[in-house]
Amino acid sequence: MPLGKILPTEITVTSEEKSLTTLSNGEEIYFRQPGRVRLIFGTGKDEGTGQFYLTNQRAVWIADATEGEKAGWHIDFYHITCHAVAKANSFDGQTQDCIYCQLDNEEEDYYEMRVIPTEGTATTLSTLYKAFCDVAEMNPDPEEEGEGDFIFNEEEVNGNIQRMLRQIYTECLTGELRHQLRKDNLTMKRLEGTKMKTKKQTLKEETNCRESTIRGGQVAE
Amino acid sequence: MSRISHNGQLFFSFFKSLVGKEIIVELKSDLCIKGTLHSVDQYLNIKLKDISVVDSEKFPHMISVQNCFIRGSVVRYVQLPSAEVDIQLLQDSARVEARELKKK
C-alpha cells in the first residue's frame, strides 16, 4: 500500500465477523489486550470500546457495537511512525493513561490514534507499550522499489541528499582527500627541494662570484 | 535513515554509544522530541525516555508523554550532545567503513 493514503482501514462485518479470525499468510496474533479498549482518532473522534489485538503485522480493533457493516479498524504496523505512553491529561478530557500513536497519514483526522485500555493498572499500559515496541521492531519499512532512479517528493530529495553528503564525506575522508594530501605533500617536498637547490645554487653562485671577485682583486693587485 | 544501515553499521554503533544521553529527535512531521536515548536498533528506531520538550501547540497529546518509540524512517534530524561526540573516532570509523565497503 502506498504511503499517504487514507489510513487505517475499516474492517467490515463480513471480513472479520466480530472477532479476529481473518489473518493473512504468515500472520499470527502476538498480543491481546484484556478487557475493553477505547479507540480515539485525531482530537476526539471516539470510536467507542472494543477488543484490541496486535498481530505480528498490524494493530486491530474490533468494535463492541457494530454500525451497519463497520466492525472496527486495522492498520499495518509500519504506518505507525511513533508510539508512546501518554498519561491522563486535561486536554479534551482524557482521564485515562493511553498509548498514543502517530500515523503516516495525510488525512488530518486520522493522523493521531489513542488506544485506551479501560481496565487495569499502570502495568497494563507498560505491557501494551512493550508489545507495541516488539511488533514495531518486527515491521521495518518495506523496501521501496526503483529507489534512487526517480525522485518523487521532498522526503526522497532530503534522503538522497543525506545519502550523497554522507558518501561524499566518507569518500573525502578516505580516498580523495588522502590522495590530495599525498599529492600536496609531494608537491611541498618538491617545492622545498627546489627551494633548497635554488638556495644552494644561489649560495654557490654567490661564492663563485665572490671567489672570482677575490681572484679578480688578486689579479688586479 | 534506515536505508543507511543497509550500507553499514556505523550509525547504529554510533547511536548505541549515545544511550543514556539526552538528544533531540526531529521527526519528518516537524515534531521535536527531547529525551534520554533509551535504546536504538539496526533500523535506527529510537526509544526515548524522560521526554521533556515537545511542540505542545501542534501535538497537545504529547505533553503527557513520558516514553516513546520512534520509527527510524521518520526521523529527520537528531541533535546530539556535542560534548559526547568523539569526532576523531567517528572520522576514523567512517574511514574503516568506507574501506570495507570498497572491498565488497
Short mmCIF file of C-alpha atoms in Angstrom, two decimals:
data_model
loop_
_atom_site.label_atom_id
_atom_site.label_comp_id
_atom_site.label_asym_id
_atom_site.label_seq_id
_atom_site.Cartn_x
_atom_site.Cartn_y
_atom_site.Cartn_z
CA MET A 1 0.00 0.00 0.00
CA PRO A 2 1.48 3.37 -0.93
CA LEU A 3 2.12 5.82 1.88
CA GLY A 4 -0.04 8.84 2.45
CA LYS A 5 -3.33 7.16 1.62
CA ILE A 6 -6.28 7.16 3.97
CA LEU A 7 -5.40 5.01 6.91
CA PRO A 8 -6.24 2.97 8.86
CA THR A 9 -8.65 0.73 7.05
CA GLU A 10 -12.13 -0.09 8.19
CA ILE A 11 -12.97 -3.66 8.99
CA THR A 12 -16.33 -4.83 7.76
CA VAL A 13 -18.52 -7.40 9.47
CA THR A 14 -18.23 -9.82 6.60
CA SER A 15 -14.45 -9.90 6.70
CA GLU A 16 -13.78 -10.14 10.42
CA GLU A 17 -17.08 -11.27 11.95
CA LYS A 18 -16.69 -9.61 15.31
CA SER A 19 -13.51 -11.38 16.31
CA LEU A 20 -10.08 -11.60 14.87
CA THR A 21 -10.35 -14.69 12.72
CA THR A 22 -9.07 -13.50 9.37
CA LEU A 23 -5.32 -13.50 9.33
CA SER A 24 -3.19 -13.18 6.25
CA ASN A 25 -0.41 -15.55 5.32
CA GLY A 26 2.25 -15.72 8.00
CA GLU A 27 0.22 -13.54 10.32
CA GLU A 28 -0.42 -14.52 13.91
CA ILE A 29 -1.85 -12.87 16.97
CA TYR A 30 1.04 -11.52 19.06
CA PHE A 31 -0.84 -9.78 21.84
CA ARG A 32 -4.41 -9.42 23.01
CA GLN A 33 -5.27 -6.62 25.40
CA PRO A 34 -7.51 -7.99 28.17
CA GLY A 35 -10.75 -6.08 28.78
CA ARG A 36 -12.39 -3.36 26.73
CA VAL A 37 -10.29 -0.86 24.84
CA ARG A 38 -11.44 2.56 23.71
CA LEU A 39 -10.15 3.89 20.37
CA ILE A 40 -9.97 7.60 19.56
CA PHE A 41 -8.70 9.13 16.33
CA GLY A 42 -7.43 12.68 15.97
CA THR A 43 -8.56 15.14 18.59
CA GLY A 44 -11.72 13.38 19.63
CA LYS A 45 -13.21 11.03 17.08
CA ASP A 46 -14.29 8.46 19.65
CA GLU A 47 -14.96 5.07 18.12
CA GLY A 48 -16.23 3.54 21.36
CA THR A 49 -14.97 0.40 23.06
CA GLY A 50 -13.91 -2.91 21.62
CA GLN A 51 -11.29 -5.64 21.59
CA PHE A 52 -7.72 -4.75 20.78
CA TYR A 53 -5.16 -7.05 19.19
CA LEU A 54 -1.63 -6.77 17.93
CA THR A 55 -0.72 -9.31 15.30
CA ASN A 56 2.86 -9.61 14.09
CA GLN A 57 1.83 -7.31 11.20
CA ARG A 58 -0.90 -4.92 12.28
CA ALA A 59 -2.96 -3.37 15.03
CA VAL A 60 -6.59 -4.49 15.01
CA TRP A 61 -9.53 -3.07 16.94
CA ILE A 62 -12.93 -4.72 16.78
CA ALA A 63 -15.87 -2.65 17.98
CA ASP A 64 -18.33 -3.89 20.57
CA ALA A 65 -21.14 -2.14 18.76
CA THR A 66 -21.37 -2.65 15.04
CA GLU A 67 -22.78 0.08 12.91
CA GLY A 68 -24.03 -1.25 9.60
CA GLU A 69 -21.14 -3.17 8.13
CA LYS A 70 -18.49 -1.30 10.10
CA ALA A 71 -16.92 -3.59 12.64
CA GLY A 72 -13.66 -1.88 13.53
CA TRP A 73 -10.29 -0.71 12.25
CA HIS A 74 -6.96 -2.17 11.40
CA ILE A 75 -3.65 -0.63 10.42
CA ASP A 76 -0.44 -2.12 9.07
CA PHE A 77 2.22 -1.60 11.67
CA TYR A 78 4.77 0.19 9.50
CA HIS A 79 2.27 3.06 9.18
CA ILE A 80 2.60 3.73 12.91
CA THR A 81 5.51 6.17 12.92
CA CYS A 82 5.69 6.84 16.62
CA HIS A 83 4.00 5.44 19.70
CA ALA A 84 4.17 6.49 23.29
CA VAL A 85 2.76 6.09 26.77
CA ALA A 86 0.65 9.18 27.40
CA LYS A 87 -0.56 9.98 30.88
CA ALA A 88 -4.05 11.25 31.55
CA ASN A 89 -4.22 14.99 30.91
CA SER A 90 -6.73 17.74 30.81
CA PHE A 91 -6.64 18.08 27.07
CA ASP A 92 -10.04 17.14 25.62
CA GLY A 93 -10.95 15.40 28.86
CA GLN A 94 -8.67 12.40 28.60
CA THR A 95 -8.95 10.88 32.03
CA GLN A 96 -7.07 7.64 31.48
CA ASP A 97 -3.50 6.77 30.54
CA CYS A 98 -3.20 5.53 26.99
CA ILE A 99 -0.96 4.50 24.13
CA TYR A 100 -0.65 7.47 21.82
CA CYS A 101 0.26 6.80 18.17
CA GLN A 102 1.16 8.97 15.22
CA LEU A 103 0.33 7.58 11.79
CA ASP A 104 1.92 8.44 8.46
CA ASN A 105 -1.35 9.72 7.17
CA GLU A 106 -2.15 12.84 5.20
CA GLU A 107 -5.72 12.66 6.40
CA GLU A 108 -5.65 15.00 9.38
CA ASP A 109 -8.49 13.32 11.25
CA TYR A 110 -6.61 10.05 11.25
CA TYR A 111 -3.14 11.40 11.94
CA GLU A 112 -3.23 10.53 15.62
CA MET A 113 -4.68 7.48 17.34
CA ARG A 114 -5.17 6.77 21.01
CA VAL A 115 -5.57 3.26 22.36
CA ILE A 116 -7.09 3.42 25.84
CA PRO A 117 -7.42 0.27 27.95
CA THR A 118 -10.44 0.86 30.20
CA GLU A 119 -9.38 -1.70 32.80
CA GLY A 120 -6.11 -2.50 34.51
CA THR A 121 -3.24 -0.61 36.10
CA ALA A 122 -0.11 1.21 35.00
CA THR A 123 1.50 -2.20 34.46
CA THR A 124 -1.22 -2.95 31.91
CA LEU A 125 -0.11 0.04 29.90
CA SER A 126 3.61 -0.69 30.07
CA THR A 127 2.89 -4.25 28.92
CA LEU A 128 0.91 -2.89 25.98
CA TYR A 129 3.67 -0.37 25.20
CA LYS A 130 6.24 -3.14 25.18
CA ALA A 131 4.06 -5.20 22.84
CA PHE A 132 3.81 -2.17 20.51
CA CYS A 133 7.62 -1.83 20.55
CA ASP A 134 8.09 -5.54 19.82
CA VAL A 135 5.74 -5.51 16.84
CA ALA A 136 7.23 -2.26 15.52
CA GLU A 137 10.65 -3.90 15.53
CA MET A 138 9.21 -6.86 13.59
CA ASN A 139 7.91 -4.49 10.92
CA PRO A 140 10.62 -2.32 9.40
CA ASP A 141 9.75 -0.22 6.37
CA PRO A 142 9.13 -2.21 3.22
CA GLU A 143 11.90 -1.79 0.64
CA GLU A 144 10.99 0.78 -1.96
CA GLU A 145 11.45 -0.40 -5.49
CA GLY A 146 13.34 1.68 -8.03
CA GLU A 147 14.78 3.78 -5.27
CA GLY A 148 17.49 6.10 -6.49
CA ASP A 149 16.20 6.15 -10.06
CA PHE A 150 13.50 8.71 -9.55
CA ILE A 151 12.98 11.47 -7.10
CA PHE A 152 9.38 11.62 -6.02
CA ASN A 153 8.99 14.18 -3.28
CA GLU A 154 10.73 16.30 -0.73
CA GLU A 155 11.41 13.37 1.58
CA GLU A 156 13.10 11.48 -1.22
CA VAL A 157 15.16 14.52 -2.11
CA ASN A 158 16.21 15.01 1.50
CA GLY A 159 17.01 11.32 1.80
CA ASN A 160 19.09 11.39 -1.34
CA ILE A 161 20.95 14.50 -0.29
CA GLN A 162 21.70 12.99 3.10
CA ARG A 163 22.98 9.83 1.48
CA MET A 164 25.06 11.73 -1.04
CA LEU A 165 26.54 14.00 1.60
CA ARG A 166 27.48 11.04 3.70
CA GLN A 167 29.04 9.30 0.72
CA ILE A 168 30.98 12.41 -0.20
CA TYR A 169 32.07 12.78 3.40
CA THR A 170 33.37 9.24 3.68
CA GLU A 171 34.99 9.39 0.27
CA CYS A 172 36.66 12.64 1.13
CA LEU A 173 37.98 11.20 4.33
CA THR A 174 39.35 8.11 2.72
CA GLY A 175 40.19 8.14 -0.94
CA GLU A 176 40.15 11.57 -2.48
CA LEU A 177 41.33 13.57 0.45
CA ARG A 178 44.20 11.27 1.27
CA HIS A 179 45.20 11.23 -2.38
CA GLN A 180 45.08 15.00 -2.49
CA LEU A 181 47.04 15.21 0.73
CA ARG A 182 49.71 12.89 -0.62
CA LYS A 183 49.86 14.95 -3.81
CA ASP A 184 50.15 18.13 -1.79
CA ASN A 185 52.86 16.62 0.36
CA LEU A 186 54.84 15.56 -2.69
CA THR A 187 54.46 18.99 -4.20
CA MET A 188 55.57 20.54 -0.94
CA LYS A 189 58.61 18.30 -0.80
CA ARG A 190 59.41 19.05 -4.41
CA LEU A 191 58.97 22.74 -3.75
CA GLU A 192 61.17 22.51 -0.71
CA GLY A 193 63.68 20.59 -2.77
CA THR A 194 63.65 23.26 -5.44
CA LYS A 195 63.93 25.94 -2.86
CA MET A 196 66.87 24.21 -1.22
CA LYS A 197 68.51 23.65 -4.56
CA THR A 198 67.97 27.21 -5.54
CA LYS A 199 69.38 28.36 -2.25
CA LYS A 200 72.38 26.10 -2.66
CA GLN A 201 72.86 27.26 -6.21
CA THR A 202 72.49 30.82 -5.20
CA LEU A 203 75.00 30.29 -2.45
CA LYS A 204 77.33 28.55 -4.82
CA GLU A 205 76.91 31.26 -7.39
CA GLU A 206 77.43 33.88 -4.75
CA THR A 207 80.50 32.06 -3.56
CA ASN A 208 81.77 31.73 -7.10
CA CYS A 209 81.10 35.33 -7.70
CA ARG A 210 82.80 36.28 -4.51
CA GLU A 211 85.73 33.96 -5.28
CA SER A 212 86.12 35.42 -8.72
CA THR A 213 85.86 38.88 -7.28
CA ILE A 214 88.56 37.97 -4.81
CA ARG A 215 90.58 36.34 -7.58
CA GLY A 216 89.91 39.33 -9.77
CA GLY A 217 91.01 41.52 -6.95
CA GLN A 218 94.10 39.43 -6.53
CA VAL A 219 94.72 39.66 -10.25
CA ALA A 220 94.13 43.33 -10.10
CA GLU A 221 96.52 43.62 -7.23
CA MET B 1 17.81 6.88 7.73
CA SER B 2 17.01 3.22 7.93
CA ARG B 3 18.42 2.65 4.47
CA ILE B 4 21.85 3.83 5.60
CA SER B 5 22.02 0.85 7.90
CA HIS B 6 21.99 -1.39 4.83
CA ASN B 7 25.34 0.06 3.87
CA GLY B 8 26.97 -0.38 7.21
CA GLN B 9 26.52 -0.49 10.91
CA LEU B 10 28.38 2.71 11.67
CA PHE B 11 25.41 4.89 12.52
CA PHE B 12 23.88 2.09 14.56
CA SER B 13 27.07 1.68 16.62
CA PHE B 14 27.41 5.43 16.89
CA PHE B 15 23.90 5.89 18.26
CA LYS B 16 24.41 2.97 20.64
CA SER B 17 27.30 4.91 22.14
CA LEU B 18 24.84 7.71 22.97
CA VAL B 19 22.47 5.56 25.03
CA GLY B 20 21.70 7.32 28.29
CA LYS B 21 22.48 10.74 26.83
CA GLU B 22 19.98 13.48 26.16
CA ILE B 23 19.16 14.04 22.49
CA ILE B 24 16.53 15.89 20.48
CA VAL B 25 14.81 13.98 17.70
CA GLU B 26 13.10 15.91 14.93
CA LEU B 27 10.52 13.92 13.00
CA LYS B 28 9.55 14.47 9.38
CA SER B 29 6.18 15.54 10.79
CA ASP B 30 8.04 18.56 12.30
CA LEU B 31 7.57 17.23 15.80
CA CYS B 32 10.64 17.70 18.01
CA ILE B 33 11.08 15.42 21.00
CA LYS B 34 13.75 15.91 23.65
CA GLY B 35 14.54 12.95 25.83
CA THR B 36 17.08 10.46 27.07
CA LEU B 37 18.10 7.87 24.47
CA HIS B 38 16.91 4.58 25.92
CA SER B 39 17.76 2.29 23.01
CA VAL B 40 18.33 2.12 19.29
CA ASP B 41 18.10 -0.84 16.91
CA GLN B 42 19.52 -1.75 13.50
CA TYR B 43 16.73 0.17 11.70
CA LEU B 44 17.66 3.22 13.78
CA ASN B 45 14.32 3.02 15.54
CA ILE B 46 14.77 5.19 18.60
CA LYS B 47 13.32 4.73 22.07
CA LEU B 48 13.31 7.80 24.28
CA LYS B 49 12.52 8.13 27.96
CA ASP B 50 12.01 11.08 30.31
CA ILE B 51 10.69 13.23 27.50
CA SER B 52 10.72 16.90 28.37
CA VAL B 53 10.16 19.24 25.44
CA VAL B 54 7.67 18.74 22.66
CA ASP B 55 5.72 21.01 20.37
CA SER B 56 2.68 21.19 22.58
CA GLU B 57 0.75 23.55 20.33
CA LYS B 58 0.73 21.24 17.36
CA PHE B 59 0.62 17.99 19.30
CA PRO B 60 -1.16 18.64 22.59
CA HIS B 61 -1.32 14.95 23.46
CA MET B 62 2.46 14.74 23.52
CA ILE B 63 2.59 16.87 26.68
CA SER B 64 1.76 13.91 28.87
CA VAL B 65 4.10 11.51 27.09
CA GLN B 66 6.99 10.06 29.09
CA ASN B 67 8.40 7.27 26.94
CA CYS B 68 8.14 6.84 23.22
CA PHE B 69 9.21 4.71 20.28
CA ILE B 70 10.11 6.49 17.03
CA ARG B 71 10.32 4.67 13.72
CA GLY B 72 13.78 5.21 12.23
CA SER B 73 12.47 6.12 8.79
CA VAL B 74 10.52 9.14 10.07
CA VAL B 75 13.49 10.77 11.78
CA ARG B 76 14.66 13.91 10.00
CA TYR B 77 17.40 15.06 12.36
CA VAL B 78 18.92 14.02 15.64
CA GLN B 79 20.54 16.75 17.69
CA LEU B 80 23.47 15.33 19.59
CA PRO B 81 25.18 16.50 22.75
CA SER B 82 28.41 17.86 21.24
CA ALA B 83 30.45 17.05 24.33
CA GLU B 84 29.56 13.37 23.96
CA VAL B 85 30.60 13.00 20.33
CA ASP B 86 34.16 11.90 19.65
CA ILE B 87 34.61 13.38 16.20
CA GLN B 88 38.05 11.87 15.71
CA LEU B 89 36.69 8.41 16.47
CA LEU B 90 33.73 8.99 14.15
CA GLN B 91 36.03 10.03 11.31
CA ASP B 92 38.24 7.02 11.85
CA SER B 93 35.21 4.73 11.88
CA ALA B 94 33.91 6.33 8.67
CA ARG B 95 37.27 5.60 7.05
CA VAL B 96 37.22 1.98 8.17
CA GLU B 97 33.65 1.53 6.97
CA ALA B 98 34.33 3.11 3.59
CA ARG B 99 37.35 0.85 3.13
CA GLU B 100 35.25 -2.21 3.95
CA LEU B 101 32.53 -1.09 1.54
CA LYS B 102 35.10 -0.76 -1.23
CA LYS B 103 36.20 -4.35 -0.69
CA LYS B 104 32.66 -5.64 -1.30
#
